[in-house]
PDB file of C-alpha atoms in Angstrom:
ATOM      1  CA  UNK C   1      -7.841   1.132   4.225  1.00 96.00           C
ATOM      2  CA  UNK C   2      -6.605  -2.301   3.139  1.00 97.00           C
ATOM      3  CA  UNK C   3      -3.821  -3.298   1.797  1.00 97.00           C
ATOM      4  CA  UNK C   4      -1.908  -6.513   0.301  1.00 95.00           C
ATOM      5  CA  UNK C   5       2.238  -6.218   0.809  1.00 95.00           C
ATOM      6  CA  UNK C   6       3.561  -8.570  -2.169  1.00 92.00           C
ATOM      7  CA  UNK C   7       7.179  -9.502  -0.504  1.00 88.00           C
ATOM      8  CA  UNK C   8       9.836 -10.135  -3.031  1.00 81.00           C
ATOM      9  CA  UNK C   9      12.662 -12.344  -2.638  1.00 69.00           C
ATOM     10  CA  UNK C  10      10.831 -14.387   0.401  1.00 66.00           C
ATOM     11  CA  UNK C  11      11.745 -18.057   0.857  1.00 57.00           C
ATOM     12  CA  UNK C  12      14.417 -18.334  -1.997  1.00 56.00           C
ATOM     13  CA  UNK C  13      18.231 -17.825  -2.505  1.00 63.00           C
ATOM     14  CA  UNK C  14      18.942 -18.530   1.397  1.00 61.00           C
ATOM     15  CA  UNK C  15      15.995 -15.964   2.410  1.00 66.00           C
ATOM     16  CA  UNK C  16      13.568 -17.978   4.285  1.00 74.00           C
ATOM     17  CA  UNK C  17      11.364 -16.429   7.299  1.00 83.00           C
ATOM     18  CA  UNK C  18       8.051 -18.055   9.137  1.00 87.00           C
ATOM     19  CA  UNK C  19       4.669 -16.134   7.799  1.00 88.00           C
ATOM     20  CA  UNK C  20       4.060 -15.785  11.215  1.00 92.00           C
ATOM     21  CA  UNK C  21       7.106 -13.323  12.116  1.00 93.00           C
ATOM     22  CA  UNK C  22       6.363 -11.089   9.335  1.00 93.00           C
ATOM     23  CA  UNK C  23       2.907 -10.832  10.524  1.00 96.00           C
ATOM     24  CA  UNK C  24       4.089  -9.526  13.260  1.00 97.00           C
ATOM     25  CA  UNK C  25       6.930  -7.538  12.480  1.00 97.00           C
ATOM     26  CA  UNK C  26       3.779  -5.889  10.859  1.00 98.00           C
ATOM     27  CA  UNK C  27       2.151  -5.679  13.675  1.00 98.00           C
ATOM     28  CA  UNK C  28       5.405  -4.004  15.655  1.00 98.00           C
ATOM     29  CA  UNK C  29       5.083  -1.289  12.469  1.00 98.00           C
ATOM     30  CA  UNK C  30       1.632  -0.249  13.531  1.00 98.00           C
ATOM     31  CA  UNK C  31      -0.656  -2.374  10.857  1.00 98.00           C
ATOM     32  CA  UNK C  32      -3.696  -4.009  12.170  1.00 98.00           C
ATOM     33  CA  UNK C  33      -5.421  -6.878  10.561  1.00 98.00           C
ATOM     34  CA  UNK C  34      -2.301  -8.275   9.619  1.00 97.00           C
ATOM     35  CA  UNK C  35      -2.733 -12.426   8.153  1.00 95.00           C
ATOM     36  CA  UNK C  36      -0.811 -14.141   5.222  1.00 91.00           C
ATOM     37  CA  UNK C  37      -1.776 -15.815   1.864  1.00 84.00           C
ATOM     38  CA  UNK C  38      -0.055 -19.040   2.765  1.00 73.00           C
ATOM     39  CA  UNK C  39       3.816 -18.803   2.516  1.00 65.00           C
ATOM     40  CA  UNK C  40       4.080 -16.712  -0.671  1.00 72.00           C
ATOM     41  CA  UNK C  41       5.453 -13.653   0.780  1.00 75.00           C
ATOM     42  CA  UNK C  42       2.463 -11.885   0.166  1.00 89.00           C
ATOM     43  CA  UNK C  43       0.804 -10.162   3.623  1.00 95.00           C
ATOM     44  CA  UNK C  44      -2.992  -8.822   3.887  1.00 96.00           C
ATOM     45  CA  UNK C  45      -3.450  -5.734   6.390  1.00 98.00           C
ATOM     46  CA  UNK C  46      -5.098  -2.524   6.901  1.00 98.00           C
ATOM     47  CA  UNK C  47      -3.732   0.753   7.348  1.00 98.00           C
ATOM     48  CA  UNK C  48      -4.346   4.609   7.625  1.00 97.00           C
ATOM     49  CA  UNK C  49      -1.487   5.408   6.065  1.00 97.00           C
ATOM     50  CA  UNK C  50      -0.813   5.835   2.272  1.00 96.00           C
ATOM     51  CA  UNK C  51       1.134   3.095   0.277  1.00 96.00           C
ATOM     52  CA  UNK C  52       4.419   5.454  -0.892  1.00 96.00           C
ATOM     53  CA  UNK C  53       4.979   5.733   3.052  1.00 97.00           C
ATOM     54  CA  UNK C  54       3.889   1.933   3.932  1.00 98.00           C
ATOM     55  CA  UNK C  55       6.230   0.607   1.497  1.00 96.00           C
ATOM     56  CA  UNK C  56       8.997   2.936   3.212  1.00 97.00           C
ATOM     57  CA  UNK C  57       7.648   2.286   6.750  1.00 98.00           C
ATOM     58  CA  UNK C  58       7.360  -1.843   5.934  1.00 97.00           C
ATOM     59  CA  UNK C  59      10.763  -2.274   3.419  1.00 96.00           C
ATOM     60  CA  UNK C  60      12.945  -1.214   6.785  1.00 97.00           C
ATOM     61  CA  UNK C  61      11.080  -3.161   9.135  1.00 97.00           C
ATOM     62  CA  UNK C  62      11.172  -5.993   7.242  1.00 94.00           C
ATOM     63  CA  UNK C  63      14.907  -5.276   6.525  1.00 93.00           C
ATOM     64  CA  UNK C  64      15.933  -4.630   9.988  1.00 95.00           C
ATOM     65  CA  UNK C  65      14.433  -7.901  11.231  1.00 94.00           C
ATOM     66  CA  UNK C  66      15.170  -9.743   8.948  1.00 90.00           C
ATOM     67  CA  UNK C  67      18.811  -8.338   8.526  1.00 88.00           C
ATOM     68  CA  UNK C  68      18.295  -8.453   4.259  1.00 84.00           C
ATOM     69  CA  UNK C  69      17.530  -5.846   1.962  1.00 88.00           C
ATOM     70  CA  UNK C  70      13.291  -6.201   1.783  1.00 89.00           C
ATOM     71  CA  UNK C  71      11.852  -5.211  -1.229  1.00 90.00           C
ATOM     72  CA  UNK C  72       7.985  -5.240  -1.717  1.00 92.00           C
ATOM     73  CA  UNK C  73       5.069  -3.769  -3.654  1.00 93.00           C
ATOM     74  CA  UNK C  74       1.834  -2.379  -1.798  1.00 96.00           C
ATOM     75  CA  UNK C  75      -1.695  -2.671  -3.683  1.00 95.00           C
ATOM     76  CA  UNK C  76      -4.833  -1.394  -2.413  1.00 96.00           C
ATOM     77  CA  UNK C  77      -7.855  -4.106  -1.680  1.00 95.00           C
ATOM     78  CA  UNK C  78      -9.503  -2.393  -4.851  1.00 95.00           C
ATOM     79  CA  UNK C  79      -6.191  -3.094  -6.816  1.00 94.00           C
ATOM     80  CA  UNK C  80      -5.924  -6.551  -5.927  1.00 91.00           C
ATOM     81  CA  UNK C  81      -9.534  -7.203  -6.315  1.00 93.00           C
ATOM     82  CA  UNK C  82      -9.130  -5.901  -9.782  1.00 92.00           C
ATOM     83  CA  UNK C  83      -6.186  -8.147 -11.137  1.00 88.00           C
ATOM     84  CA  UNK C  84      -7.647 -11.187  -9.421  1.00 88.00           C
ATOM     85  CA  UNK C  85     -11.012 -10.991 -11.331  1.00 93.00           C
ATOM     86  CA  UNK C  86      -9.096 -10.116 -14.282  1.00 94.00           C
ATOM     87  CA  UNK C  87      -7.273 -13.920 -14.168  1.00 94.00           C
ATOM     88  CA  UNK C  88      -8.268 -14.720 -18.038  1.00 96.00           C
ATOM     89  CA  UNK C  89      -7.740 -18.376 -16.876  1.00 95.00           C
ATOM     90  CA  UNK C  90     -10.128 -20.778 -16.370  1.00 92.00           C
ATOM     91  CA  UNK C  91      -9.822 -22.833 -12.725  1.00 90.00           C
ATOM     92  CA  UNK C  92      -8.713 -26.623 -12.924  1.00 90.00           C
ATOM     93  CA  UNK C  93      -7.390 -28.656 -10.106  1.00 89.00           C
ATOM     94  CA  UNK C  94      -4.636 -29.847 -12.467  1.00 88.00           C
ATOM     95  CA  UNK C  95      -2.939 -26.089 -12.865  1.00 90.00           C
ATOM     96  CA  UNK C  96      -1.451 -23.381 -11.478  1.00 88.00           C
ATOM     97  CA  UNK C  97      -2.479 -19.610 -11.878  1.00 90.00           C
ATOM     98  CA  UNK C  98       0.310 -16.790 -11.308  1.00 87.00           C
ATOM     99  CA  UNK C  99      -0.541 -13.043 -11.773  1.00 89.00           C
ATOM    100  CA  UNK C 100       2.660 -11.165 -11.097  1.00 87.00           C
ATOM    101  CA  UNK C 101       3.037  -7.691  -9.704  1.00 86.00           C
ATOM    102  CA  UNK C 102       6.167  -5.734 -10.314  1.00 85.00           C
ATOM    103  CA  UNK C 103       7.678  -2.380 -11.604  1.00 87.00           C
ATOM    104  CA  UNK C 104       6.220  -0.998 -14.893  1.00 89.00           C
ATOM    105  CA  UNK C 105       6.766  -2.508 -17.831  1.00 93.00           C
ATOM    106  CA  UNK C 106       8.115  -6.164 -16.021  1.00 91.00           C
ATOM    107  CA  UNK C 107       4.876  -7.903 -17.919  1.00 93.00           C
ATOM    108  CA  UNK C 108       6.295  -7.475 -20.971  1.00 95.00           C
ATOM    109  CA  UNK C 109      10.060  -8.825 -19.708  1.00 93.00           C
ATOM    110  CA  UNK C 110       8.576 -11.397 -18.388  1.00 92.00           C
ATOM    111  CA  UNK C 111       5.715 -12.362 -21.578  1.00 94.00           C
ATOM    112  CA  UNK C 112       9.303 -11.604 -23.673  1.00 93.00           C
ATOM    113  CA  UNK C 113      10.735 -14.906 -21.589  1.00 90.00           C
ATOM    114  CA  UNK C 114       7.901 -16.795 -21.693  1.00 91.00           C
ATOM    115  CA  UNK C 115       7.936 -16.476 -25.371  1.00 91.00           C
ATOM    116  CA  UNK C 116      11.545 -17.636 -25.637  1.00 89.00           C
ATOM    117  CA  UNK C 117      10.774 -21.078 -23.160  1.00 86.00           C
ATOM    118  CA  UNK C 118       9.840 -24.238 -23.975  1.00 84.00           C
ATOM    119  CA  UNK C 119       6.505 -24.962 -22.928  1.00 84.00           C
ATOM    120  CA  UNK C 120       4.288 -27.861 -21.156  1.00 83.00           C
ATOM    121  CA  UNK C 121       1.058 -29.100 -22.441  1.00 84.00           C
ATOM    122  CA  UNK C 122      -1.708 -26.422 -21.416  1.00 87.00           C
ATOM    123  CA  UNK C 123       0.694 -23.852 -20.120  1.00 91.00           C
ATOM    124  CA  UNK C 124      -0.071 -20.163 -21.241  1.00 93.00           C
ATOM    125  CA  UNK C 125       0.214 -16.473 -20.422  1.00 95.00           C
ATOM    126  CA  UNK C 126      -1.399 -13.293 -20.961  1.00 96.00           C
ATOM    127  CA  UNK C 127      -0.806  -9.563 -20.365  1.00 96.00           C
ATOM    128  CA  UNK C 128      -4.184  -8.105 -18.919  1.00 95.00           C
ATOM    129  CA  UNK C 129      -4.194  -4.806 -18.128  1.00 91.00           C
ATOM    130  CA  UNK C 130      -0.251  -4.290 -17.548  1.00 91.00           C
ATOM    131  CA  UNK C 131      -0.148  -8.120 -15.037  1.00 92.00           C
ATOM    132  CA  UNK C 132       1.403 -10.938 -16.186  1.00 94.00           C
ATOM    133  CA  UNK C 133      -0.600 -14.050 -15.862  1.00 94.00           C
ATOM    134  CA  UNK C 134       0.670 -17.540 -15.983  1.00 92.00           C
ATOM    135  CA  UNK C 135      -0.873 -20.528 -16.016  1.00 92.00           C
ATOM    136  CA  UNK C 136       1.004 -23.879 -15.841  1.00 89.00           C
ATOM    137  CA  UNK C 137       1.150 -27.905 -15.013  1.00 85.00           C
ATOM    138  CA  UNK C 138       1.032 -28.659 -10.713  1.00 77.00           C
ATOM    139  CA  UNK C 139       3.129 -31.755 -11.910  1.00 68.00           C
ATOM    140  CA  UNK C 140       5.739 -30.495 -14.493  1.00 63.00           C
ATOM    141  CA  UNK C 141       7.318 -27.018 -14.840  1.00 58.00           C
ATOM    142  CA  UNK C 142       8.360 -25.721 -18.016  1.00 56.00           C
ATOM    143  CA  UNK C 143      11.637 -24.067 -19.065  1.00 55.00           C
ATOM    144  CA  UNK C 144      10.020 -20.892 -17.949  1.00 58.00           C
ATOM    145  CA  UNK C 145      10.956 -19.468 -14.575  1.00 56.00           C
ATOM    146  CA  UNK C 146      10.444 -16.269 -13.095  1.00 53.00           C
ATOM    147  CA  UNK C 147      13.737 -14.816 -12.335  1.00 47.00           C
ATOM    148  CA  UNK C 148      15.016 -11.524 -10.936  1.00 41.00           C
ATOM    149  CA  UNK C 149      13.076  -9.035 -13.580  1.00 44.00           C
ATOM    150  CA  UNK C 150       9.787  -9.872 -11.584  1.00 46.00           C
ATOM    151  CA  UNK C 151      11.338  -7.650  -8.599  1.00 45.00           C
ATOM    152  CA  UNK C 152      13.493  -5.024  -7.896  1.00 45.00           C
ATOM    153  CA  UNK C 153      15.422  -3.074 -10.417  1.00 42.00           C
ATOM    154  CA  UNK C 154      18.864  -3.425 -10.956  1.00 36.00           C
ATOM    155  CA  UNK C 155      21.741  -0.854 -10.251  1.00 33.00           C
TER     156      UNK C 155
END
């Protein structure tokens, strides 16, 4: 089956790593197909094994490699699929489109901040069913940033 690993946590607050070694310490866990969307953390493979025991199996690989505490959501081909044809944005060169995956209920902490921000020309965001989608400015950011809530929960 295939699978898409959506890293948290990669490539900000001092945690940086090359694409390219987490393909492979992908590999070293026994996941073929293994390639990455670009630098975002996020890591396309296929697998026999369910996603409760790949997350497991891929959280302490990553961790032990890596020597930090991985944390990372694992969506089937079909799941993926579904959220990115359910982008209710329309494409333009001159924006941005986020969907965000994270623990239930994180949409609506993160629509809840959105609301709060001030905003740039054009930039909007939806809840579609239980993703939050944002769309936003390539040149200007608003006051809007996706903090911790979009990962793992707090102790």
């Amino acid at each position: 089956m295939k699978y898409c690993a959506f890293l948290r946590g990669v490539n900000v607050k001092g945690t940086n790593m090359k694409m390219a070694d987490v393909c492979q310490v992908f590999k070293k866990a026994g996941m073929q197909d293994v390639g990455s969307v670009l630098a975002s953390g996020n890591i396309v493979f296929s697998s026999d094994q369910n996603a409760e025991d790949l997350k497991t199996t891929l959280e302490k690989a990553v961790s032990d490699h890596f020597s930090y505490e991985a944390f990372l959501f694992i969506k089937s081909q079909e799941e993926t699929e579904i959220f990115r044809n359910s982008n209710p944005f329309e494409k333009s060169d001159d924006l941005h489109i986020y969907a965000f995956v994270g623990n239930p209920g994180v949409e609506n902490v993160l629509m809840e901040e959105f609301t709060k921000a001030s905003k740039t020309e054009n930039e909007k965001a939806e809840i579609i069913d239980n993703l939050f989608y944002w769309q936003v400015s390539q040149r200007k950011y608003s006051g809007f940033f996706i903090r911790e809530s979009s990962g793992k929960e707090k102790s």
